[in-house]
Short mmCIF file of C-alpha atoms in Angstrom, two decimals:
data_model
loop_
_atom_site.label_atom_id
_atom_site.label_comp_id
_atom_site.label_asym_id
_atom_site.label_seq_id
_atom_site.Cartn_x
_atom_site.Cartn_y
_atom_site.Cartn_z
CA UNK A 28 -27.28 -20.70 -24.98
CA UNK A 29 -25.81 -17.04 -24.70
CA UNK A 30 -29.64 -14.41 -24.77
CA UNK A 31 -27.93 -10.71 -24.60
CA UNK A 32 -30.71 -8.21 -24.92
CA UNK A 33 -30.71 -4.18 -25.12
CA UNK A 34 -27.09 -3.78 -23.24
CA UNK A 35 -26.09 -0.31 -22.24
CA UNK A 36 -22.35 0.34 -20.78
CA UNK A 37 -20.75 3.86 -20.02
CA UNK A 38 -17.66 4.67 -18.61
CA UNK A 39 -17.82 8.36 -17.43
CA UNK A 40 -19.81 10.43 -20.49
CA UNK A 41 -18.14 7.11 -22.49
CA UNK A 42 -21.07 5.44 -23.99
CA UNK A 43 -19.77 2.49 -25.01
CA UNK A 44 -22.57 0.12 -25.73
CA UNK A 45 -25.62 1.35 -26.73
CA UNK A 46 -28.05 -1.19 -26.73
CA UNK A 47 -27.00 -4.74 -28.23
CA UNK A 48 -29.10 -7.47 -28.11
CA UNK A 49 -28.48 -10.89 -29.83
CA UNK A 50 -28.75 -14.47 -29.44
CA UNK A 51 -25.90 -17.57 -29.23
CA UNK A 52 -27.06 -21.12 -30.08
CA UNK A 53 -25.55 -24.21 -28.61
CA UNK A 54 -22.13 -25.20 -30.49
CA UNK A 55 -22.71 -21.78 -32.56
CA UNK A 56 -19.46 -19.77 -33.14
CA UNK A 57 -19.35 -15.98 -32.99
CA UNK A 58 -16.63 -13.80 -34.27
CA UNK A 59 -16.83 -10.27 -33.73
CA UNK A 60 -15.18 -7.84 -34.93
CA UNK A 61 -14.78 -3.96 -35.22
CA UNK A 62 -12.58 -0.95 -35.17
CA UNK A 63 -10.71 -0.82 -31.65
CA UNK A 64 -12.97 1.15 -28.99
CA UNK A 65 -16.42 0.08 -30.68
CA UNK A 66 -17.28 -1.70 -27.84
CA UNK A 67 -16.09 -5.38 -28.99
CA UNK A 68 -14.28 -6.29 -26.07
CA UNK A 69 -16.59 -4.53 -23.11
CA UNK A 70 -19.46 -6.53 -24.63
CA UNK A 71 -17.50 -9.55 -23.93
CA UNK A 72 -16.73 -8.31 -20.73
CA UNK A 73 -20.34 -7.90 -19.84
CA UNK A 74 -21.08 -11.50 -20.79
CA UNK A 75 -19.53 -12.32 -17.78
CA UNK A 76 -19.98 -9.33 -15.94
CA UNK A 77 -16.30 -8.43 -15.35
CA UNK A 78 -17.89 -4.95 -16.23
CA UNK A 79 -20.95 -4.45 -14.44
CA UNK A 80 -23.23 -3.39 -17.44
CA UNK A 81 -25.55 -0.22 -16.82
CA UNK A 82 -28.47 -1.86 -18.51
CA UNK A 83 -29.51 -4.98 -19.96
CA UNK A 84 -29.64 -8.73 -19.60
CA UNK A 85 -27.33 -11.62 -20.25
CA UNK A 86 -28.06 -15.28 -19.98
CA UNK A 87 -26.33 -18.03 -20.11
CA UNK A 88 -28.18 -21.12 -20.17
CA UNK A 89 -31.57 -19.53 -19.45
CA UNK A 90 -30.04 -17.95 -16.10
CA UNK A 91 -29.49 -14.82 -15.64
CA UNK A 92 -25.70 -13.19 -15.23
CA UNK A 93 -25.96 -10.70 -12.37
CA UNK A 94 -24.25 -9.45 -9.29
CA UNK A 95 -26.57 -10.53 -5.86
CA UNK A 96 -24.51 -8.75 -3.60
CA UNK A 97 -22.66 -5.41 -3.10
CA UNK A 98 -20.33 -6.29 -0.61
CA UNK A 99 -16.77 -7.88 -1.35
CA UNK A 100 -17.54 -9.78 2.28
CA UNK A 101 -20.30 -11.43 0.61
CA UNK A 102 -19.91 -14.29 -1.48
CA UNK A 103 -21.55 -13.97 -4.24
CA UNK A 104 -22.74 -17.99 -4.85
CA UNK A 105 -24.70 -16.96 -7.88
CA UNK A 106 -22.20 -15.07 -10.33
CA UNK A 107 -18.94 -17.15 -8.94
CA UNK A 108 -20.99 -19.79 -10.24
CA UNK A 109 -22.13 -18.26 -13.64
CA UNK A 110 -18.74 -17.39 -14.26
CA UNK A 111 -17.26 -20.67 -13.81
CA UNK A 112 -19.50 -22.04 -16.49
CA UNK A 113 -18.10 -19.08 -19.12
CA UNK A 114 -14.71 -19.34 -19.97
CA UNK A 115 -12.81 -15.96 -20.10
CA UNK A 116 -9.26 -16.36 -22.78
CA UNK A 117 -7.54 -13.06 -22.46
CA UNK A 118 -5.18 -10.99 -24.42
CA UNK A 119 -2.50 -10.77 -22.44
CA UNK A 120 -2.85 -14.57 -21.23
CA UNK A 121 -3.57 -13.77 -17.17
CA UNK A 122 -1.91 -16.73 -16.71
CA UNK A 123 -1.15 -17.03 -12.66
CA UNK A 124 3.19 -16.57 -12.81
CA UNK A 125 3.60 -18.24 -9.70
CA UNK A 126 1.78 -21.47 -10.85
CA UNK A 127 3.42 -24.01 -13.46
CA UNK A 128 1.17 -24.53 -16.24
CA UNK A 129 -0.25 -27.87 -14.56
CA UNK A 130 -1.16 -26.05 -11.07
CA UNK A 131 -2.84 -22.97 -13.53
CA UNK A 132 -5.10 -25.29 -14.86
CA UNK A 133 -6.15 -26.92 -11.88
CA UNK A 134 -6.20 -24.07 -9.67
CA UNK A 135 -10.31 -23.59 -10.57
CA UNK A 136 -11.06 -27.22 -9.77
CA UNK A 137 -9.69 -27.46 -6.97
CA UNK A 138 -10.77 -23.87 -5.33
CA UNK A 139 -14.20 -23.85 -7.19
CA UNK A 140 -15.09 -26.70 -7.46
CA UNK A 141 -13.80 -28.31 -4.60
CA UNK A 142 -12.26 -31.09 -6.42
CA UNK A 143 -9.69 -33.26 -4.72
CA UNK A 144 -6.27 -32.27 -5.98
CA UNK A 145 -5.28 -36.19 -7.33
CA UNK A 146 -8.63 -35.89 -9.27
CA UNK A 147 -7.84 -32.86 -10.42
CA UNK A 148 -4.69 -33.49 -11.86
CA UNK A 149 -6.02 -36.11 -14.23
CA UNK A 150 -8.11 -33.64 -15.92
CA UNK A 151 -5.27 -30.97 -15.70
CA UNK A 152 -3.66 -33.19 -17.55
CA UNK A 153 -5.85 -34.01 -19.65
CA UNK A 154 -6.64 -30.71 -20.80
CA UNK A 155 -3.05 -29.70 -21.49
CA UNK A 156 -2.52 -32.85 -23.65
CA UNK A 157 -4.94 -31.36 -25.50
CA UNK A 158 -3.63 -28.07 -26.32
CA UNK A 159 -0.46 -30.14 -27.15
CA UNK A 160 1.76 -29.16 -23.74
CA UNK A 161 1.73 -32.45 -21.85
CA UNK A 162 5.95 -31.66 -21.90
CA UNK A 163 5.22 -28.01 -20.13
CA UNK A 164 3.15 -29.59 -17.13
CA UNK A 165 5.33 -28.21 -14.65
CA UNK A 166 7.00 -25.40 -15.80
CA UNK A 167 6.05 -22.08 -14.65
CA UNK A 168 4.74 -19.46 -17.74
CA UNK A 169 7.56 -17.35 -17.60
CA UNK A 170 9.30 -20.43 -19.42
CA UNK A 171 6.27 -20.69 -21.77
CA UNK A 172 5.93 -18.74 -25.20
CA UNK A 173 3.20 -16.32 -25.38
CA UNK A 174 1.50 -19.13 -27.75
CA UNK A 175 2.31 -21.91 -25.56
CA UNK A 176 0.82 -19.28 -22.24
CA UNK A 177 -2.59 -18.89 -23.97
CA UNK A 178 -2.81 -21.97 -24.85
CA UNK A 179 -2.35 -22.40 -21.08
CA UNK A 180 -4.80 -20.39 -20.68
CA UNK A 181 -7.25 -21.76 -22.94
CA UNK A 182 -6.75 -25.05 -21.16
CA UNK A 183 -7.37 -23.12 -17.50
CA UNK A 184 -11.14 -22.21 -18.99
CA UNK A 185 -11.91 -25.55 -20.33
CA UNK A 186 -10.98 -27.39 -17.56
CA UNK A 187 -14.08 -26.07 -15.74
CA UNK A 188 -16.28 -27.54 -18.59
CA UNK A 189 -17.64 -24.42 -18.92
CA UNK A 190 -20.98 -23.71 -21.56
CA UNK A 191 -19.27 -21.46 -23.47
CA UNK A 192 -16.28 -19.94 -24.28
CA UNK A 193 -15.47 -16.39 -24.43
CA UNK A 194 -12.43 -15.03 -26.32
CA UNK A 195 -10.89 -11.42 -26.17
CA UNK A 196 -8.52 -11.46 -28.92
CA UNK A 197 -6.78 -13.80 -28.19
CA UNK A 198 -4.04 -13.84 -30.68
CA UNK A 199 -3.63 -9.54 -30.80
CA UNK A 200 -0.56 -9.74 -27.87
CA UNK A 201 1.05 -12.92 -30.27
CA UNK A 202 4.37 -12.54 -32.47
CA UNK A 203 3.22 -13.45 -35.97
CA UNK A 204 4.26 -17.09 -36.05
CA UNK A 205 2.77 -18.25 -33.01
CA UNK A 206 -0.75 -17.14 -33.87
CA UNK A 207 -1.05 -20.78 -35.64
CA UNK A 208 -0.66 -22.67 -32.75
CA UNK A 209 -3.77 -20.97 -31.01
CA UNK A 210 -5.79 -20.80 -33.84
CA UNK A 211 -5.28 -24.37 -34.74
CA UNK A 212 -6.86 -25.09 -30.77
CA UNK A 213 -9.58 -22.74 -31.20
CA UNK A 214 -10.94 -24.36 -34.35
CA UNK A 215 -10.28 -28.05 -32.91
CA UNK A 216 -12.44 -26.61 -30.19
CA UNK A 217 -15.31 -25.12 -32.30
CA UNK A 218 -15.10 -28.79 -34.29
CA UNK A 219 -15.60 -30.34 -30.91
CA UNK A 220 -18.90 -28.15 -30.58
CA UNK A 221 -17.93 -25.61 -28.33
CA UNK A 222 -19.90 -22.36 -28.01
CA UNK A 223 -17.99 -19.53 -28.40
CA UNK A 224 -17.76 -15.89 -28.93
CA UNK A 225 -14.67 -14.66 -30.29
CA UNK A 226 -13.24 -10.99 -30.75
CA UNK A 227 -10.91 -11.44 -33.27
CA UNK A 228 -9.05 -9.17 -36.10
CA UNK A 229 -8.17 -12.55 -37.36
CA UNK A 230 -10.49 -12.63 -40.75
CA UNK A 231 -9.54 -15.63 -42.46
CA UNK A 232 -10.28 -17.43 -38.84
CA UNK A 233 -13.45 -15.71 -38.99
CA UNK A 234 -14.02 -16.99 -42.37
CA UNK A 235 -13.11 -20.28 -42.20
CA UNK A 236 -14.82 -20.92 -38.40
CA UNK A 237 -17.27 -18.84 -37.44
CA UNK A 238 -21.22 -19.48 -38.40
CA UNK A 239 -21.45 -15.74 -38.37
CA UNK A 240 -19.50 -13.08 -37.89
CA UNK A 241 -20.93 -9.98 -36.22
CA UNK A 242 -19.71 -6.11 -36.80
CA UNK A 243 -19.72 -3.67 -34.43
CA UNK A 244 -18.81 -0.36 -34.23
CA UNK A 245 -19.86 2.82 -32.40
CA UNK A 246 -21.34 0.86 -29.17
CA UNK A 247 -23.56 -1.57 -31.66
CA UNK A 248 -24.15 -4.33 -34.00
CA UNK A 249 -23.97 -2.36 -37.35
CA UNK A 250 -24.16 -6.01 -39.56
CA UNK A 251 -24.44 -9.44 -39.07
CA UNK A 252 -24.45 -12.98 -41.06
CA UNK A 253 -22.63 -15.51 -42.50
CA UNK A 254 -19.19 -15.23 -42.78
CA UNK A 255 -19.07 -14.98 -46.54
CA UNK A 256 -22.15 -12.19 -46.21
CA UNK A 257 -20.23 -9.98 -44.02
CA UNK A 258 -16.89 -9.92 -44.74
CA UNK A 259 -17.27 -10.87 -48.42
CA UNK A 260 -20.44 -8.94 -49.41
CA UNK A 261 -20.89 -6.31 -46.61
CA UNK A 262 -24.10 -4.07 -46.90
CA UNK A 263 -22.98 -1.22 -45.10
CA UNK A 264 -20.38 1.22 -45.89
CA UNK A 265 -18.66 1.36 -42.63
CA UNK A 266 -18.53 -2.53 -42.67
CA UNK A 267 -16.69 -2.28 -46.22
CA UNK A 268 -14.32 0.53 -44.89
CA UNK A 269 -12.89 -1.31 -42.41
CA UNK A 270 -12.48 -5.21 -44.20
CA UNK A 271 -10.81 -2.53 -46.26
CA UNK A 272 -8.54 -1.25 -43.87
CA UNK A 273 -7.61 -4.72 -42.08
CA UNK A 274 -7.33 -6.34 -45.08
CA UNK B 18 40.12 2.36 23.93
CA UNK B 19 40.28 -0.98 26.40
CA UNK B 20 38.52 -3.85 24.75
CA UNK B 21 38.45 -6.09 28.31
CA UNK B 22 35.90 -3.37 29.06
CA UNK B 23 33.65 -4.48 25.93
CA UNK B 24 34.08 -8.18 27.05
CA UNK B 25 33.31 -7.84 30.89
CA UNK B 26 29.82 -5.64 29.96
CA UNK B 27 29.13 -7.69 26.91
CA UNK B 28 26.91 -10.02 28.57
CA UNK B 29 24.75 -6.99 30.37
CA UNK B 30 24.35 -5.24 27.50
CA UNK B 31 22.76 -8.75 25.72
CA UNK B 32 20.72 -8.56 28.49
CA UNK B 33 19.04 -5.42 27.56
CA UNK B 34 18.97 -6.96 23.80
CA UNK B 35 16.98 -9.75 24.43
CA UNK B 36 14.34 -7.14 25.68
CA UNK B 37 15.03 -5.23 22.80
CA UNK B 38 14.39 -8.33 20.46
CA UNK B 39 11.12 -8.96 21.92
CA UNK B 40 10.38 -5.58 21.78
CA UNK B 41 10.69 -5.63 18.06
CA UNK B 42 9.47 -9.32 17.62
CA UNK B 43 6.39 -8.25 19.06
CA UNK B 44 5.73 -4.79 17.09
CA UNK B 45 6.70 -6.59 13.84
CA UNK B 46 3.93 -9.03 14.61
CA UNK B 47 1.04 -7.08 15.94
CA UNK B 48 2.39 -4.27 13.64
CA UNK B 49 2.01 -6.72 10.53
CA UNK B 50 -1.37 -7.79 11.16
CA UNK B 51 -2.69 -4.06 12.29
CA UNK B 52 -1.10 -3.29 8.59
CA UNK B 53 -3.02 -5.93 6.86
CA UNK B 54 -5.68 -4.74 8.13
CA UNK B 55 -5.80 -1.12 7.39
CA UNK B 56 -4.21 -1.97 3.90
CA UNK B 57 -7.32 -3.71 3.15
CA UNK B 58 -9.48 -0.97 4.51
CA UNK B 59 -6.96 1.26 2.15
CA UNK B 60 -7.90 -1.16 -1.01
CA UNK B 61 -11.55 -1.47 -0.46
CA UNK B 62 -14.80 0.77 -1.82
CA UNK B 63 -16.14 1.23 1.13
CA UNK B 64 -15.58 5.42 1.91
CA UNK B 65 -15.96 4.96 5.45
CA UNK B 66 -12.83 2.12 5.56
CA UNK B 67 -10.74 4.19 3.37
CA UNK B 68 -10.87 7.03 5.03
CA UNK B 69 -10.21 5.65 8.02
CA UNK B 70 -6.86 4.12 6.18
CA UNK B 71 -6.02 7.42 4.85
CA UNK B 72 -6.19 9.24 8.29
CA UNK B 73 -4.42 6.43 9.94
CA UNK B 74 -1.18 6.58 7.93
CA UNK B 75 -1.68 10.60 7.56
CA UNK B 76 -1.52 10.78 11.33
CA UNK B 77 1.27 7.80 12.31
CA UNK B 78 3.38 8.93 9.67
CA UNK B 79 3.05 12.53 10.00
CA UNK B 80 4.22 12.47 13.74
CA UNK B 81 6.97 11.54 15.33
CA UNK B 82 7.32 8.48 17.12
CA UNK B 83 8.94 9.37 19.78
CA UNK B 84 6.56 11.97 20.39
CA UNK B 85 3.52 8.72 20.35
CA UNK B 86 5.06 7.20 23.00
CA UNK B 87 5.18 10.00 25.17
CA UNK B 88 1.53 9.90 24.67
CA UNK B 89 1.08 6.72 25.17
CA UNK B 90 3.40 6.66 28.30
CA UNK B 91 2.79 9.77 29.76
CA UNK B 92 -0.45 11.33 28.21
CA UNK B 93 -2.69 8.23 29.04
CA UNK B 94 -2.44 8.00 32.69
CA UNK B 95 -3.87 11.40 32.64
CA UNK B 96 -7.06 9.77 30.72
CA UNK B 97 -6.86 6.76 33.65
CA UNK B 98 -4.99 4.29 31.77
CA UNK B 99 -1.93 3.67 33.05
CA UNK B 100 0.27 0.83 30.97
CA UNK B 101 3.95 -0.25 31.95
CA UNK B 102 6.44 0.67 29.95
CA UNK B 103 6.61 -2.46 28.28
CA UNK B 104 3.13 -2.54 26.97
CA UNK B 105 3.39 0.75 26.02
CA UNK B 106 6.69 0.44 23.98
CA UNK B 107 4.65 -2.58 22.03
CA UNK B 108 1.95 -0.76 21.84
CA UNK B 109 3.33 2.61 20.46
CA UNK B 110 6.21 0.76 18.06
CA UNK B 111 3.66 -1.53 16.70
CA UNK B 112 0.88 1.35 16.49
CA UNK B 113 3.84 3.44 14.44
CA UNK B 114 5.29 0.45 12.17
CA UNK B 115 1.67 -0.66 11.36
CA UNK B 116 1.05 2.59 9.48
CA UNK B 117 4.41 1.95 7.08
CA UNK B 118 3.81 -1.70 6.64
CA UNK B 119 -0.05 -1.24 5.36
CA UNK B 120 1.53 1.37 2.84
CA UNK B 121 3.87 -1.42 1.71
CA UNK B 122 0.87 -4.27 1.47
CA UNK B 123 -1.45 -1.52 -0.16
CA UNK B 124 1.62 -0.75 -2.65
CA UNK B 125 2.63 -4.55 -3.59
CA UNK B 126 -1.10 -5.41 -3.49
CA UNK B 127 -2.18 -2.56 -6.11
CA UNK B 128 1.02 -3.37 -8.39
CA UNK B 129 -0.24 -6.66 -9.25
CA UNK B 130 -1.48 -6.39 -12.81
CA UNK B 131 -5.30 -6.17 -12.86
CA UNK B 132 -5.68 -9.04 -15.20
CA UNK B 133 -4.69 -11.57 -12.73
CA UNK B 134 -7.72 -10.55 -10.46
CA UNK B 135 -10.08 -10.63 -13.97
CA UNK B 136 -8.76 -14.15 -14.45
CA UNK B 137 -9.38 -15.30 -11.36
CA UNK B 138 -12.79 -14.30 -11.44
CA UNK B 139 -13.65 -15.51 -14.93
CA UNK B 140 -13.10 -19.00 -13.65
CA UNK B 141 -15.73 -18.06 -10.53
CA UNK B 142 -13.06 -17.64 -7.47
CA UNK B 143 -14.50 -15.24 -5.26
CA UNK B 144 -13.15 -11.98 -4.35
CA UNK B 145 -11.11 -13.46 -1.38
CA UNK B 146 -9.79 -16.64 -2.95
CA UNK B 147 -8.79 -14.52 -5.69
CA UNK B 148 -6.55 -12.56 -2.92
CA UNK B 149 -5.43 -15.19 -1.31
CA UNK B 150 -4.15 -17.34 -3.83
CA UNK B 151 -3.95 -15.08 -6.85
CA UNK B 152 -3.24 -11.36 -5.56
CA UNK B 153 -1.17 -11.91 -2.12
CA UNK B 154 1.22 -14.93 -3.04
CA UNK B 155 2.64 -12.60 -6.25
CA UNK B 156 2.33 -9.47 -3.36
CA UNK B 157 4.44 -11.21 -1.01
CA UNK B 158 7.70 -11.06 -3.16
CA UNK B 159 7.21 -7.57 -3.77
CA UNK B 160 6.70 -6.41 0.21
CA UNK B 161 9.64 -8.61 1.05
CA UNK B 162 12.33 -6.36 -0.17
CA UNK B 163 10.22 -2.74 1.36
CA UNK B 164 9.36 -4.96 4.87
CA UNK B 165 12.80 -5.71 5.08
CA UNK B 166 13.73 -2.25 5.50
CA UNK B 167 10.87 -1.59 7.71
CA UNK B 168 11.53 -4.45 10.30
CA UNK B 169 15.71 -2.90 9.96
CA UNK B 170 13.83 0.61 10.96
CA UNK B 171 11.89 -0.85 13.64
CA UNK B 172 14.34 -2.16 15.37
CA UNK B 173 16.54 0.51 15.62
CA UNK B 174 13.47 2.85 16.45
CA UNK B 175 12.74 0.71 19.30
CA UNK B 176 15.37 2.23 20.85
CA UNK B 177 13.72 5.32 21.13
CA UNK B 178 11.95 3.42 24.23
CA UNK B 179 14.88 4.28 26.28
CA UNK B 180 12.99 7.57 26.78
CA UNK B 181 10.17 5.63 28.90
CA UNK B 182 12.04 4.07 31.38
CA UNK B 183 12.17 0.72 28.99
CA UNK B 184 15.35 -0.64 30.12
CA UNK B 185 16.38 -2.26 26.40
CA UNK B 186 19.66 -2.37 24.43
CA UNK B 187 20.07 0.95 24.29
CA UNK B 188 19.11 2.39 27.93
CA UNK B 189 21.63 -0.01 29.22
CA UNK B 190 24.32 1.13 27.29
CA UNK B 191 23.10 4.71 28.71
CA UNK B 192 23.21 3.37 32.34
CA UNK B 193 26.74 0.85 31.66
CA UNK B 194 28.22 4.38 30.41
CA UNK B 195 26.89 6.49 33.70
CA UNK B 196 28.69 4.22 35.69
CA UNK B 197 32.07 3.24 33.90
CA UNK B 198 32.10 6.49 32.10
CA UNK B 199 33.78 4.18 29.30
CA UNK B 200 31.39 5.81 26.14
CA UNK B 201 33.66 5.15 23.52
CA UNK B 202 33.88 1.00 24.37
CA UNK B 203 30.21 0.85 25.52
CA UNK B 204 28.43 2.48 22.64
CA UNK B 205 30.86 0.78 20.08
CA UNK B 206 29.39 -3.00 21.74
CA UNK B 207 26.17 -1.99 22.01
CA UNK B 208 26.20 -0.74 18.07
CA UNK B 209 28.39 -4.31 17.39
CA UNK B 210 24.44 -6.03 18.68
CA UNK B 211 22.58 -3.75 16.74
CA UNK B 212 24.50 -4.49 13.75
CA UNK B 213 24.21 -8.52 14.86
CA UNK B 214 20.01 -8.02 15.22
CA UNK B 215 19.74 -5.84 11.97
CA UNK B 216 22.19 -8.67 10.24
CA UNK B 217 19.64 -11.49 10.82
CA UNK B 218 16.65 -9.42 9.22
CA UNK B 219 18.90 -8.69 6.00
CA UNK B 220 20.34 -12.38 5.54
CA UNK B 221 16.38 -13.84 6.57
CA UNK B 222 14.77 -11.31 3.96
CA UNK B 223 17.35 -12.25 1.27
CA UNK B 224 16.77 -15.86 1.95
CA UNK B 225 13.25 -15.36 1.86
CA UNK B 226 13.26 -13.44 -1.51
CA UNK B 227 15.24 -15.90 -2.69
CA UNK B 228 13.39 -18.78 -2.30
CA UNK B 229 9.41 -17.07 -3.29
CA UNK B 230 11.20 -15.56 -6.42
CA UNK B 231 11.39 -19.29 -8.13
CA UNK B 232 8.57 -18.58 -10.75
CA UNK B 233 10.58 -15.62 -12.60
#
């Protein structure tokens, strides 16, 4: 489902990635996880090209994520419509403030997908019920908990049915007890056989979810396996060091 | 101080208002749009745009405007275009405001928090639908409170067209005060209608800010 091979990413003399390549099957689920600045979240950002990566390839599907224009008067057909089939769950939520929660999570279907509004709204609605806020339909996030905002959020990505999902930590910006709530949606959704990659610094999750759990560190994949491989027997020092540390 | 003076020029001196209100009405309109523009020339990655934005609003701002309509009215006839004082008083206050209000958009625009552009194109908006119904709507609140003062500044700049035989608010108080050599009553009516005009952009803008600000 997800083919990323030999990705390179530099900001300035910042190499971030240096060449990661790796494979995501249908329904698989991905944690990854790392010291902050090894590269975790720019890989997930190349995914779906939100950074523009130096060198490599990423497909989704068997097609290939890339830019086909330069120009911002340009629409680019191709990568709007690669990235409406990955769904993007942010830190900090993104939700859109001046948009109740209903309107956030239609607001793809009805500019991307040119989807009639009424139709729209059923699925909307749909979605929310299933991250458990069909009572915060129409209130705008600024009345929403961060939990209740990504779950929001979460509900904005799925809405466009997209192939896979693709999470950024998405419970690092949470207070403590609200982390629950998200986590509890994320694993429903990996039950319901949803791709997904997830950056997390969430380890039980990671246990307990993923079908492998991926290290990286240093702009590369320094281990991967099985949950219980990784985090409970890791083979490489650095790995060890920081389960240590986080743990 | 005779106020029967104030009442029997009153309605003269609205006269010149009403040219002064569509003097402004007009700049603030092809002024807004001229600032749209070169705000997004000021936002996008093309050098040539930019740079074109940036000497723009380096050369409005950095003369006076007064000085632009002389130019305008005065210096252009000499190049064979010769424009009534009318067009030129549009012409030079919306060529002047359009500088300040593409600062304002380019400000409001580039204070919107990043991720809200990075949302909008995970879920495969393009770059303009992203603007137009991500960036812009959360822009607008912030420009309102900035515009409002620029619209306030406009129209009392616009009486600076006095100087080109534009026969507005203020050039009839000028000519009202030639004649009845009353300068005290004249000037103090004439300021009453400024204060009137400047009023109705300060309660609209309020209103305005009012009403987008429902989300926070």
């Amino acid at each position: 489902m997800v083919k990323v091979r030999n990705l390179h990413k530099s900001f300035g003399s910042l190499e971030v990635l240096k060449g990661v390549s790796f494979d995501v099957s249908k329904g698989e689920v991905v944690c990854i996880i790392g010291p902050s600045g090894g590269g975790k979240s720019t890989l997930l950002r190349c995914i779906n090209h939100l950074e523009e990566p130096d060198k490599g390839l990423v497909e989704i599907d068997g097609k290939p994520v890339v830019s086909t224009t330069r120009s911002i008067f340009r629409k680019d057909h191709h990568l709007n419509k690669m990235r409406s089939e990955i769904g993007m769950v942010f830190q900090r939520f993104n939700l859109f403030p001046h948009r109740t929660a209903l309107d956030n999570v239609i607001e793809g279907l009805v500019t991307v997908k040119k989807m009639r509004r009424k139709e729209a709204r059923e699925i909307g609605l749909e979605y929310l019920r299933k991250v458990g806020l069909a009572d915060k339909v129409n209130e705008y996030p600024s009345r929403l908990s961060g939990g209740q905002q990504q779950r929001v959020a979460i509900a904005r990505a799925l809405a466009m049915q997209p192939k896979v999902m693709l999470f950024d930590e998405p419970t690092s910006a949470l207070d403590p007890e609200l982390v629950g709530e998200v986590l509890a949606v994320m694993r429903d959704l990996a039950k319901g056989g949803m791709t997904m990659l997830v950056v997390t610094h969430e380890m039980s999750f990671a246990r307990e979810v993923a079908n492998r759990v991926m290290f990286i560190d240093d702009g590369q994949i320094l281990e991967e396996g099985p949950p219980e491989q990784v985090l409970g027997r890791p083979q490489k020092r650095r790995t060890a060091d920081f389960l240590r540390r986080v743990v | 101080m005779d106020f029967a003076v104030i009442w029997k020029y009153l309605p003269v001196l609205a006269k010149g208002a009403v040219t002064t209100v569509e003097l402004t009405a007009l700049a603030v309109v092809i002024g807004t749009l001229l600032g749209l523009v070169i705000a997004f020339a000021a936002i996008s990655k093309n050098v040539i745009l930019k740079g074109f934005a940036r000497f723009y609003t380096w050369l409005i701002r950095g003369t006076p405007l007064l000085l632009q309509l002389f130019l305008i009215y005065y210096g252009l006839p000499q190049l064979g275009l010769t424009l009534s004082p009318f067009a030129a008083a549009v012409a030079g206050l919306s060529i002047n405001s359009a500088a300040y209000i593409a600062e304002i958009v380019r400000a409001a625009i580039q204070s919107i928090d990043k991720g809200q552009m990075e949302a909008a194109r995970s879920i495969g908006m393009s770059y303009f639908q992203a603007m137009s119904r991500v960036i812009l709507p959360q822009a607008y609140l912030r420009m309102i409170p900035p515009l409002g003062n620029e619209f306030i500044a406009l129209l009392k700049d616009s009486s600076l067209v006095a100087t080109i035989s534009m026969v507005d608010l203020m050039r009839t108080a000028q000519q009202m005060y030639a004649t009845t050599f009353r300068p005290m009553e004249i000037f103090i009516a004439a300021g009453a209608l400024y204060l009137l005009l400047t009023t109705f952009f300060t309660v609209t803008f309020g209103r305005l800010e009012r009403k987008l600000a429902v989300y926070q």
